[in-house]
Each structure stands twice: as structure tokens, then as C-alpha cells.
mmCIF file of C-alpha atoms and ligand atoms in Angstrom:
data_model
loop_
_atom_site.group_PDB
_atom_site.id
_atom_site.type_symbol
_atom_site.label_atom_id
_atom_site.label_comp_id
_atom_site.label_asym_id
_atom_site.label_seq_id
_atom_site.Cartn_x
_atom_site.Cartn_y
_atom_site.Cartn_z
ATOM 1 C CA UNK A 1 7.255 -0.017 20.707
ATOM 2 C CA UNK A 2 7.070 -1.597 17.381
ATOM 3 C CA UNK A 3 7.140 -4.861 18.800
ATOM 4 C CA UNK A 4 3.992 -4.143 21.263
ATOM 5 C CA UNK A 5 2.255 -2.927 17.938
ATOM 6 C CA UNK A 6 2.929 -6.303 16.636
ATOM 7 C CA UNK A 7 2.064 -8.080 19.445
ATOM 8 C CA UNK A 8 -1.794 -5.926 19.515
ATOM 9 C CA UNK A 9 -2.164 -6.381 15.960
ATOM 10 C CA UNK A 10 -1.588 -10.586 15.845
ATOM 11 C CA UNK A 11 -4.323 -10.604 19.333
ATOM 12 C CA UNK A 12 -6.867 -8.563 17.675
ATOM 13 C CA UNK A 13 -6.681 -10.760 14.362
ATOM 14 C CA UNK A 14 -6.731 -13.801 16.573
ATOM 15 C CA UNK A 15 -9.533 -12.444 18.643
ATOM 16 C CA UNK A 16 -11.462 -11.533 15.373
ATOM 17 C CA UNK A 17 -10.642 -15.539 14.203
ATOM 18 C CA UNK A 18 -11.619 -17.101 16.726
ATOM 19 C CA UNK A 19 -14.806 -14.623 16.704
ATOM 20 C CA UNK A 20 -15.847 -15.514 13.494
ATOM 21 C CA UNK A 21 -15.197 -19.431 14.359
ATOM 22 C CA UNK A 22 -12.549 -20.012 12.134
ATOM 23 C CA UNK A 23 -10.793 -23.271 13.183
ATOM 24 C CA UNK A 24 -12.968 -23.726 15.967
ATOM 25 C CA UNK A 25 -15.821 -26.903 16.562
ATOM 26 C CA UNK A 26 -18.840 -25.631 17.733
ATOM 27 C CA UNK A 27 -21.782 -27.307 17.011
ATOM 28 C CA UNK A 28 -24.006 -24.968 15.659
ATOM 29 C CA UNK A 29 -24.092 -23.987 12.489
ATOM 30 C CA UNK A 30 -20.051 -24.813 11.983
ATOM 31 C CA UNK A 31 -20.202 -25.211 8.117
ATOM 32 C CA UNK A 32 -17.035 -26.994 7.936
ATOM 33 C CA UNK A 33 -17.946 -28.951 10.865
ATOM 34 C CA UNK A 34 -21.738 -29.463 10.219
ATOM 35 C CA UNK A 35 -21.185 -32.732 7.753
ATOM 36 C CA UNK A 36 -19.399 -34.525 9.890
ATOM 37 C CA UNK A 37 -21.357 -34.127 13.104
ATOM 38 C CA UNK A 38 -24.810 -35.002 11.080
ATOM 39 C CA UNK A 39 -22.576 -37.903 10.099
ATOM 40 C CA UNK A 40 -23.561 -36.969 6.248
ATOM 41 C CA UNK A 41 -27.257 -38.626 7.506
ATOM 42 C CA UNK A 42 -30.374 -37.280 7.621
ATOM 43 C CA UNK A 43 -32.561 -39.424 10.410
ATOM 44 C CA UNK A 44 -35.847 -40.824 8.867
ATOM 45 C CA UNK A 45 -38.321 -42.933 9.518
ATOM 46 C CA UNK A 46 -40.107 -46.013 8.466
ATOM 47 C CA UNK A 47 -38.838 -47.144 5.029
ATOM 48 C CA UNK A 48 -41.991 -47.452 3.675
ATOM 49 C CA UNK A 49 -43.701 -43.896 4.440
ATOM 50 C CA UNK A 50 -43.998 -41.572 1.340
ATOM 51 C CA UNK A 51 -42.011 -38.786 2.841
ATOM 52 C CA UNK A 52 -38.613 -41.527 2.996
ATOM 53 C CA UNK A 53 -39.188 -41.900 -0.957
ATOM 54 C CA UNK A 54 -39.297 -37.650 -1.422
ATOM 55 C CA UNK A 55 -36.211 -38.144 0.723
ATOM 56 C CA UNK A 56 -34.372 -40.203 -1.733
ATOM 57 C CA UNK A 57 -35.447 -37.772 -4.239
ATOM 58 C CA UNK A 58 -33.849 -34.814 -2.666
ATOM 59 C CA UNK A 59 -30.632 -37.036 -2.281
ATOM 60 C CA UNK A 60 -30.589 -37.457 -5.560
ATOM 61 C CA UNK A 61 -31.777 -34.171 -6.437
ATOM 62 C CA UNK A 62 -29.512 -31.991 -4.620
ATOM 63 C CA UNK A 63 -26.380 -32.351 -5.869
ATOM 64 C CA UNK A 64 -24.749 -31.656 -2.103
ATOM 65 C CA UNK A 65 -26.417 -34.434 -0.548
ATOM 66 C CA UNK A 66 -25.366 -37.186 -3.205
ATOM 67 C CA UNK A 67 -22.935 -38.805 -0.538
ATOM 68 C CA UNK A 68 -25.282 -38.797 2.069
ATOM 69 C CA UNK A 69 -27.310 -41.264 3.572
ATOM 70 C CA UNK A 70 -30.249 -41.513 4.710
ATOM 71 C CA UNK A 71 -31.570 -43.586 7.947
ATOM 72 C CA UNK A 72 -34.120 -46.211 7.787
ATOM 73 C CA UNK A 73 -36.089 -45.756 11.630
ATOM 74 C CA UNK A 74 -39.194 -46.025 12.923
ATOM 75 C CA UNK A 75 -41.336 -42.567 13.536
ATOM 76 C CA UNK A 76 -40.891 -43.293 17.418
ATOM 77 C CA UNK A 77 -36.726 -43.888 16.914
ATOM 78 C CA UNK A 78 -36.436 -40.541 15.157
ATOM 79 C CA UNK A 79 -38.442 -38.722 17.700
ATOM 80 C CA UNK A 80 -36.488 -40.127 20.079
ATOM 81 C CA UNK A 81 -32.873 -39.138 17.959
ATOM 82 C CA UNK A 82 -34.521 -35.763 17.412
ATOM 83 C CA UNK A 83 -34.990 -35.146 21.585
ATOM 84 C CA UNK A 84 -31.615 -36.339 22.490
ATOM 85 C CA UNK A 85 -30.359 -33.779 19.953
ATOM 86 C CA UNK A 86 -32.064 -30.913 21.109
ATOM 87 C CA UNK A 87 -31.510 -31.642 24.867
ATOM 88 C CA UNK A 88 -27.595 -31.480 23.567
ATOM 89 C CA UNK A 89 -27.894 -28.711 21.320
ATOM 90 C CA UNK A 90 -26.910 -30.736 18.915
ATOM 91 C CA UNK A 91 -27.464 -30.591 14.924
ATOM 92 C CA UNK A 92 -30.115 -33.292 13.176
ATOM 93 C CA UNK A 93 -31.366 -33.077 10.250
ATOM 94 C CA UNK A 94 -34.563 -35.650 10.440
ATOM 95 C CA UNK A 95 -37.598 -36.349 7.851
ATOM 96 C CA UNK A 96 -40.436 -34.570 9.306
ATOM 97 C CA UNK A 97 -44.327 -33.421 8.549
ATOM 98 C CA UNK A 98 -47.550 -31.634 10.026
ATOM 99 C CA UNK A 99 -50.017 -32.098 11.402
ATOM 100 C CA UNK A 100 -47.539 -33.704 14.473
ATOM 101 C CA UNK A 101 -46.971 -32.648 17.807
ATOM 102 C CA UNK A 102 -43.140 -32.205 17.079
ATOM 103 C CA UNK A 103 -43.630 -28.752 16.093
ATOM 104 C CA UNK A 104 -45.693 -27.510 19.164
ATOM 105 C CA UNK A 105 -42.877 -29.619 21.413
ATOM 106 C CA UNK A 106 -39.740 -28.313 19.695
ATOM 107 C CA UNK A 107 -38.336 -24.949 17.983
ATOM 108 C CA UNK A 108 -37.989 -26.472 14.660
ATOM 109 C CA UNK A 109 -38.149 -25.509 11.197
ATOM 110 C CA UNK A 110 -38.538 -26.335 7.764
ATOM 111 C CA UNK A 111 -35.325 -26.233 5.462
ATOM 112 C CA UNK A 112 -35.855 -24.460 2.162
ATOM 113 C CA UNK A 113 -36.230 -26.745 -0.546
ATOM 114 C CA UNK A 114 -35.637 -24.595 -3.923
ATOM 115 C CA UNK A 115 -35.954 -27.715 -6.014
ATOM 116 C CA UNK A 116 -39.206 -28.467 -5.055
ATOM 117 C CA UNK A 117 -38.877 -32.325 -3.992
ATOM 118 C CA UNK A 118 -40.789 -32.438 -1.123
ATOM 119 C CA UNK A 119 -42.899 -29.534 -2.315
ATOM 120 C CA UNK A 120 -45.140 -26.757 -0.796
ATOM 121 C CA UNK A 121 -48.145 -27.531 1.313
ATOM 122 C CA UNK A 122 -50.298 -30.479 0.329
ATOM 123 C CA UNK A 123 -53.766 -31.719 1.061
ATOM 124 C CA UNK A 124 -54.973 -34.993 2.533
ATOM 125 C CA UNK A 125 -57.183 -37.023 0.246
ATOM 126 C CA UNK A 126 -60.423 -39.208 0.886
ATOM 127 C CA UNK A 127 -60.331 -42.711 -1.879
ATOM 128 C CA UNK A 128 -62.710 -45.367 -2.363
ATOM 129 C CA UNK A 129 -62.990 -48.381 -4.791
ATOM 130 C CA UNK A 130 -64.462 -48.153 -8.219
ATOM 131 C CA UNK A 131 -67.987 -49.235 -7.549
ATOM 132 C CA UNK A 132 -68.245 -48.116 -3.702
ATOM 133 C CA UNK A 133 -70.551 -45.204 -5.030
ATOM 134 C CA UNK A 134 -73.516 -47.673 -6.189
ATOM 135 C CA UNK A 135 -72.560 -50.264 -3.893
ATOM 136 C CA UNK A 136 -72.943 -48.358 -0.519
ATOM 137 C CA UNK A 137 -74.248 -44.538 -1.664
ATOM 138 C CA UNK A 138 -74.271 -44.010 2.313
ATOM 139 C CA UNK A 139 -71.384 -44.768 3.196
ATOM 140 C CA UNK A 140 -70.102 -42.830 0.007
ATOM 141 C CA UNK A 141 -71.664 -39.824 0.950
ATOM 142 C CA UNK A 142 -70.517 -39.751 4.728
ATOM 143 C CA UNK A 143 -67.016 -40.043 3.287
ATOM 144 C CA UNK A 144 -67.410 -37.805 0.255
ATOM 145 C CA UNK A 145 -68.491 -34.811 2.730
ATOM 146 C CA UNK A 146 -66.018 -35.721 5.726
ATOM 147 C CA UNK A 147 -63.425 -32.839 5.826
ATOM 148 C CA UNK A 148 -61.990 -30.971 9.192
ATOM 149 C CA UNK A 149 -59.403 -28.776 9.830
ATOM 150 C CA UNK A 150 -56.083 -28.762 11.208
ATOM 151 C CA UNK A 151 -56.556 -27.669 14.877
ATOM 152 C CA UNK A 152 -59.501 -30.739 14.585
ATOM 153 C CA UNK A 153 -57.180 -33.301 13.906
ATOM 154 C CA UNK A 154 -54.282 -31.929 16.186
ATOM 155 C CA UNK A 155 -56.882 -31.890 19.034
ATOM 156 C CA UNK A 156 -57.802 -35.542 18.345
ATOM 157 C CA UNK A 157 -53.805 -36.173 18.383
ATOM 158 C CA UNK A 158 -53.016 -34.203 21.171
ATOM 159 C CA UNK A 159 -55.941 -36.265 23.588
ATOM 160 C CA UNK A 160 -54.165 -39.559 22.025
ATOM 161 C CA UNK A 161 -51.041 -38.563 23.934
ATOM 162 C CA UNK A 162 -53.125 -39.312 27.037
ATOM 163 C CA UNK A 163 -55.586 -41.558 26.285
ATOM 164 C CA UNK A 164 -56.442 -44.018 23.870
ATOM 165 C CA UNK A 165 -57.531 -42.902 19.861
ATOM 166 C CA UNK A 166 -60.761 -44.701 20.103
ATOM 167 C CA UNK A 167 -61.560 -42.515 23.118
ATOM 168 C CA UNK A 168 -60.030 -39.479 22.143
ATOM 169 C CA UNK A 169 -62.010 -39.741 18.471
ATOM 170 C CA UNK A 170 -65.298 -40.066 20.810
ATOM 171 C CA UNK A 171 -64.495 -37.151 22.704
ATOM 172 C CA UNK A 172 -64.053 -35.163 19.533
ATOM 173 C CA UNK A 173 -67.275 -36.067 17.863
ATOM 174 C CA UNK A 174 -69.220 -35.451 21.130
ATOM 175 C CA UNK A 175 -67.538 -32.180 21.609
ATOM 176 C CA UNK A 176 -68.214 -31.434 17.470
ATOM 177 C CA UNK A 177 -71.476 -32.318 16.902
ATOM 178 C CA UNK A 178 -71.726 -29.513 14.276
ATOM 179 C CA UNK A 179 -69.275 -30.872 12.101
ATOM 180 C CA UNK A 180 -70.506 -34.548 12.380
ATOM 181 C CA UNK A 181 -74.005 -33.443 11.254
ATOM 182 C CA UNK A 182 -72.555 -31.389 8.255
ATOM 183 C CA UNK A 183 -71.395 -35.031 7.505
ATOM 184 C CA UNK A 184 -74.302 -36.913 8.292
ATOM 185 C CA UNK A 185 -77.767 -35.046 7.632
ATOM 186 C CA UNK A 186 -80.020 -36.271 5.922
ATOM 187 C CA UNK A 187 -77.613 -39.305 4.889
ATOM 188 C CA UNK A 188 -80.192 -42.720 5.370
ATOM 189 C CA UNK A 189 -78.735 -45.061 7.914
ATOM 190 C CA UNK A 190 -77.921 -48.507 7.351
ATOM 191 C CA UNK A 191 -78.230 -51.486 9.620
ATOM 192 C CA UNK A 192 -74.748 -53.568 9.963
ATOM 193 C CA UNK A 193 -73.376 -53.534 6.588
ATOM 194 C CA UNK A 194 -69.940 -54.192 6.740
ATOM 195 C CA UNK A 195 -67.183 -51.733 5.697
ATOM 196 C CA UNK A 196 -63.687 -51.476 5.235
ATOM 197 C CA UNK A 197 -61.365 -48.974 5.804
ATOM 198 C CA UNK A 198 -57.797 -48.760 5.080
ATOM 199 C CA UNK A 199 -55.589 -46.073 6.898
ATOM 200 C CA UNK A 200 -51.221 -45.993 7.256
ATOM 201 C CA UNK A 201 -50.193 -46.015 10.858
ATOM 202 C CA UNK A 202 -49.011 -42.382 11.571
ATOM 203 C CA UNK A 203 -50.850 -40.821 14.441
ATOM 204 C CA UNK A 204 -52.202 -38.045 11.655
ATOM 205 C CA UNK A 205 -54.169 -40.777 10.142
ATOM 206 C CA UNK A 206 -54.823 -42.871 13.357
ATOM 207 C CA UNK A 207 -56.822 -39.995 14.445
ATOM 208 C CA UNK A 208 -58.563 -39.683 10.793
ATOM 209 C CA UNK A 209 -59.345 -42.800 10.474
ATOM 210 C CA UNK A 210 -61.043 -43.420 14.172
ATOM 211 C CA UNK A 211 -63.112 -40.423 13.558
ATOM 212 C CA UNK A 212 -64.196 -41.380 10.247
ATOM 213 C CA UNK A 213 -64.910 -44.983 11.548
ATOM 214 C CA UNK A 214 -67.053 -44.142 14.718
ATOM 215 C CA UNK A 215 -69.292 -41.566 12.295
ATOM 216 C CA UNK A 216 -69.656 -44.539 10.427
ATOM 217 C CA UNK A 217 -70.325 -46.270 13.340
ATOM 218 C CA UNK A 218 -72.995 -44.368 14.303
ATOM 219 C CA UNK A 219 -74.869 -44.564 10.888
ATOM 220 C CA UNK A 220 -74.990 -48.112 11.076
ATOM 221 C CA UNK A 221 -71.930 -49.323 9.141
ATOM 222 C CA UNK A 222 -70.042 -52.291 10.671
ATOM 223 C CA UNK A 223 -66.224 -50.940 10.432
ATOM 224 C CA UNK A 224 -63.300 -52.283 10.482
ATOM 225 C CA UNK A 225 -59.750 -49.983 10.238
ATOM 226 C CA UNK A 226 -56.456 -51.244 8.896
ATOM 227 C CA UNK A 227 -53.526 -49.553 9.345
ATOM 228 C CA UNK A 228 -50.720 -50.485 6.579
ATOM 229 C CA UNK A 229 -48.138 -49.152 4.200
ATOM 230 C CA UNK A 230 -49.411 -46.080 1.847
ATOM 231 C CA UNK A 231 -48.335 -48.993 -0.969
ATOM 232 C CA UNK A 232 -50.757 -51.328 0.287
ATOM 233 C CA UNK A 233 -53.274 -48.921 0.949
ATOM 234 C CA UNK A 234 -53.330 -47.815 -2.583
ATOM 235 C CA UNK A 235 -53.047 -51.322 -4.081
ATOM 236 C CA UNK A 236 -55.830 -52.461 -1.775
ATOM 237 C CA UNK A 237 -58.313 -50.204 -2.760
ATOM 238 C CA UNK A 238 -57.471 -50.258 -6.282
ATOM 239 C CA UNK A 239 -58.138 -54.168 -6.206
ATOM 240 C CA UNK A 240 -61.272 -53.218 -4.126
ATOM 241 C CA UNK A 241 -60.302 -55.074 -1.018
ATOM 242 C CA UNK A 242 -60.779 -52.738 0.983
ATOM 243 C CA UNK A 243 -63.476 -49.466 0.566
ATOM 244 C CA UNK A 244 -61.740 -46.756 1.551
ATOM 245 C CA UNK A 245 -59.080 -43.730 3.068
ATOM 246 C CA UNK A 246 -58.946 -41.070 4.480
ATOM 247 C CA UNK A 247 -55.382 -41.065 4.565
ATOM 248 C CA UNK A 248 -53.542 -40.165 1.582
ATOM 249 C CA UNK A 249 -51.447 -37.359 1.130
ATOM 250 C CA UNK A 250 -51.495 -36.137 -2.367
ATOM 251 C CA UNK A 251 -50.373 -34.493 -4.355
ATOM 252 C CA UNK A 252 -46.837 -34.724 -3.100
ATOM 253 C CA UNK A 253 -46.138 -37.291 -0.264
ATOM 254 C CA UNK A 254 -48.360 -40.752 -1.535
ATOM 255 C CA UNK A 255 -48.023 -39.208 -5.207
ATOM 256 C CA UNK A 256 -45.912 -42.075 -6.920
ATOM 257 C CA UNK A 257 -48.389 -44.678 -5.266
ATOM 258 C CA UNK A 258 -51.389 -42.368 -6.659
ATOM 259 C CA UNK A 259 -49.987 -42.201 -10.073
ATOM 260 C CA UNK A 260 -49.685 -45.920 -10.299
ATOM 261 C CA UNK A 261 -53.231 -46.780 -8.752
ATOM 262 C CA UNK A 262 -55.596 -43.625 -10.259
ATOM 263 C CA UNK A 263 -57.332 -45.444 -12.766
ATOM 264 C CA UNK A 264 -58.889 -47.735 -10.573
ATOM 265 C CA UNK A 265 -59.628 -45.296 -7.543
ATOM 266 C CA UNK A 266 -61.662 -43.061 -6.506
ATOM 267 C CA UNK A 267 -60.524 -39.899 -5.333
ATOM 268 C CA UNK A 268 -63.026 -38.147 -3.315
ATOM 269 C CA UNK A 269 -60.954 -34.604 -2.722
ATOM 270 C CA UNK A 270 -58.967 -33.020 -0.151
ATOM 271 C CA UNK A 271 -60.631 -33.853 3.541
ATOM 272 C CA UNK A 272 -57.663 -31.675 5.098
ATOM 273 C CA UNK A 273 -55.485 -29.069 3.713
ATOM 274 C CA UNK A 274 -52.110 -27.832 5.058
ATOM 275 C CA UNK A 275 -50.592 -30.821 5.633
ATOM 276 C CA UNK A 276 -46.685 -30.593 4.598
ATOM 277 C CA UNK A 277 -43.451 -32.860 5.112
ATOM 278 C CA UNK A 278 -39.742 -32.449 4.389
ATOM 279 C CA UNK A 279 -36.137 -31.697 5.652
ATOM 280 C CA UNK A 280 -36.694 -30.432 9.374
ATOM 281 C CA UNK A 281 -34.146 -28.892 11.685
ATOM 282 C CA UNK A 282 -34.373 -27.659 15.200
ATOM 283 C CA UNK A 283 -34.427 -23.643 14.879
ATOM 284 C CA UNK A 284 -31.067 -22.852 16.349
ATOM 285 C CA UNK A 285 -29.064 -24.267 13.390
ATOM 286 C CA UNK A 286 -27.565 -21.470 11.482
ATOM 287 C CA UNK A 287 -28.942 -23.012 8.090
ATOM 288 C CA UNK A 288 -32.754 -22.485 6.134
ATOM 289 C CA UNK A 289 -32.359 -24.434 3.312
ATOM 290 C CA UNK A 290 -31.545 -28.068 1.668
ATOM 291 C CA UNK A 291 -29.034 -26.220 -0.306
ATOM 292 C CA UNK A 292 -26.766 -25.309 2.630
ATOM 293 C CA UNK A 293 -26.036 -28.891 3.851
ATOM 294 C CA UNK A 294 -22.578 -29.478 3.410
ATOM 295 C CA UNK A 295 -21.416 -31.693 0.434
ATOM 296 C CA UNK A 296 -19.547 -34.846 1.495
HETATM 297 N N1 PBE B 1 -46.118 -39.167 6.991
HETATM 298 C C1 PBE B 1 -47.264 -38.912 7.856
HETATM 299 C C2 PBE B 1 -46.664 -40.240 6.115
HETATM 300 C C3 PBE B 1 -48.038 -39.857 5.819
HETATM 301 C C4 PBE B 1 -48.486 -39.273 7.097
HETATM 302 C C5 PBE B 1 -45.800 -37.923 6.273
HETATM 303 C C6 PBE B 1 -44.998 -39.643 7.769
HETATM 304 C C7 PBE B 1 -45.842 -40.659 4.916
HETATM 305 O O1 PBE B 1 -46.266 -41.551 4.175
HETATM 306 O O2 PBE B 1 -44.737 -40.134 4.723
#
């Protein structure tokens, strides 16, 4: 009698174990586990985007994720990484943003981020060269006035899955004439004077920048658009090679590059706001913030 006592007690406290995942390896959300199936790695992207430098940060800034790496990628290879996780169910911790399509293609969220490296929500920033003002006042004032909003830009993004930027900026501004002539009234028009644009080569800011170029386009300015690094965006327009952005994201992502370049640019204020990056899971891992990645 005893004995059979026993015997219940020991299968209901193994039962309750194995409940509460002691000693087993799931995948989700397995604390002692979740550091060694991430790998200790959190999956980024190009080395040169702002958002890898706030990830350094947080590595060093988060005393958990000291030993950790982080993964030097492309945005398409971590989209990619990010998929093949989520079709296994299995954890990733990756450097993402918004505006992007990941989040309307995948349950994912944001992990906390108490120490404030990557920040809250941020704006994106129209710059110019010193001198662009009394140089080209048209072009200046197109620029100076061009701001959208997020389901603006996501549309333009969205159409670029399926067709070209070019077209889907011209579809846009057809379909947005309002906003265009908020931009443009009254704003003389030139005839073939030549301007430069500098933009980085996320699809956020290939969208931005087409738009911004065909309005230009259309009051006379001969454009050109150059995708590069945020670095050489900054330096570029600070040594007045090239006119302007419409891409930085400040004051958080591009801020270091900002910092170094203000004096000698423009900025011409926020063109979108609610723009964001940082540590992104998909939703069913059992954490929410930075600080409940497992030390190494
Ligand atoms: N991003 C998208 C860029 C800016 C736009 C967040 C990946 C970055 O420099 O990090």
C-alpha cells in the first residue's frame, strides 16, 4: 500500500517535471536551452547599416550578451535565416526595423530594450549641403516640405514587391496627387538643372528616394539617386558632393554618423515619423526583452 503511494507520488512529481520542462529541449522559450540553439548570435545584416552599430552597442551594453556574437549578412540573407526559422518554429533573434514588410509577413515582435540602445521610435530626416538653400531655393523647398506617412511609404514598398520602384513611385504620385501638390505649389520650376541625391540601399529608402526624385523630376530638376552606406551618405553631403537625403534615420539609427557630420549639413526635419529598429523575435518565443537572452 505504502509502496503504491510511493510509486503515485514519484509519477506525479515526474509528470509535474516534465510539465514544467525541466530537463527537457524544446525549442521555445527553453531558457537553459535558448543560448545554445541561437548559437549565442543574433543574425544581422549588412555591416555597414546603422542598426548593426546599435547592435554592437547593446552587446556591449547588456551585460548578458557580452559573449555573443553578432552576424555580419546581407538584409536579403537574414530574411531568408529569419523564414527558415519560423517555418521550423525555431528561435532567431535577428536585427530588425519598420517601415518593412517583415512585420505584416511574420508574427514578430520587438524585444524590450530597458537600456535604451536602440531606443524608442525615431524619425526619418531630410539633409542637404551647406549652400543648397541659395544655390537651388527650388529644389530646397520641394525637399524642405516633402514628408508622408507610414502607410505611404509601405504602399510604395509593398508595389516594389511586384514591380519595379521606379514604377511603383509613379503609381504612388499619380494615385497622391494631393500630397505631391502640398510639396510642389507654387514652387517655380526649373529647366534641367542637375541634382544629386544620395539615399542607403534599404527598400525604406529606395522607395523615399524614387518618390522624392520623380517630384523632382517633374519640376524640372535633372536627378540622379545613389544608393550607398549611411557613412558615405553623410560624408558626401557634408563635403557637398552630393545635395541631398531623404534617408537618414536620426536621432537613433544614423546618429553617430550625424554627430560627426552636423556642422556641415543641413538638416531639413523629420519627413517620416515612426520609424524604429532593434532586437526582433518571432512572437512565439517565450521572451520580451534584451534582458532575458541567456548569458553565455
Ligand atoms: N535600416 C533601414 C537602415 C536604415 C534603414 C534600419 C536597416 C540602417 O542603417 O540600419
Amino acid at each position: 500500500m505504502i509502496k503504491k503511494q510511493l510509486i503515485g507520488i514519484v509519477t506525479v512529481l515526474s509528470l509535474i517535471l516534465v510539465l514544467t520542462g525541466c530537463g527537457s529541449s524544446q525549442s521555445n522559450g527553453e531558457p537553459e536551452n535558448l543560448g545554445e540553439e541561437l548559437n549565442y548570435t543574433i543574425t544581422g545584416i549588412e555591416p555597414g547599416a546603422g542598426a548593426m552599430g546599435l547592435a554592437e552597442d547593446t552587446i556591449e551594453g547588456y551585460e548578458n550578451l557580452n559573449d555573443w556574437d553578432l552576424l555580419e549578412s546581407s538584409t536579403a540573407g537574414m530574411l531568408t535565416e529569419l523564414g527558415e526559422a519560423i517555418d521550423n518554429e525555431e528561435p532567431i533573434v535577428i536585427v530588425g526595423w519598420n517601415p518593412h514588410w517583415m512585420f505584416a509577413s511574420y508574427d514578430l515582435k520587438y524585444l524590450d530594450d530597458p537600456n535604451g540602445t536602440f531606443g524608442e521610435d525615431e524619425n526619418i530626416h531630410t539633409i542637404a549641403r551647406k549652400g543648397l538653400e541659395e544655390d537651388m531655393p527650388a529644389a530646397y523647398e520641394v525637399l524642405d516640405r516633402f514628408s508622408w506617412e507610414t502607410e505611404d511609404i509601405e504602399a510604395v514598398m509593398a508595389d516594389a514587391q511586384e514591380m519595379e520602384f521606379q514604377e511603383a513611385a509613379s503609381k504612388w504620385i499619380d494615385a497622391n496627387q494631393d500630397k505631391v501638390k502640398e510639396w510642389t505649389d507654387g514652387v517655380e520650376k526649373v529647366q534641367g538643372q542637375e541634382l544629386e541625391l544620395v539615399s542607403t540601399p534599404w527598400d525604406s529608402e529606395r522607395a523615399s528616394g524614387e518618390v522624392a526624385k520623380q517630384v523632382l523630376e517633374q519640376q524640372g530638376f535633372e536627378v540622379t539617386l545613389t544608393p550607398v552606406d549611411p557613412a558615405v551618405m553623410f560624408q558626401s553631403i557634408a563635403q557637398g558632393e552630393g545635395d541631398a537625403s531623404v534617408a537618414p534615420w536620426l536621432p537613433i539609427t544614423h546618429g553617430s554618423f550625424f554627430e560627426q557630420y552636423k556642422d556641415d549639413i543641413t538638416d531639413l526635419g523629420p519627413n517620416l515619423s515612426g520609424a524604429k529598429s532593434g532586437l526582433v523575435v518571432p512572437s512565439y518565443m517565450d521572451i520580451d526583452s534584451i534582458e532575458d537572452l541567456p548569458a553565455k
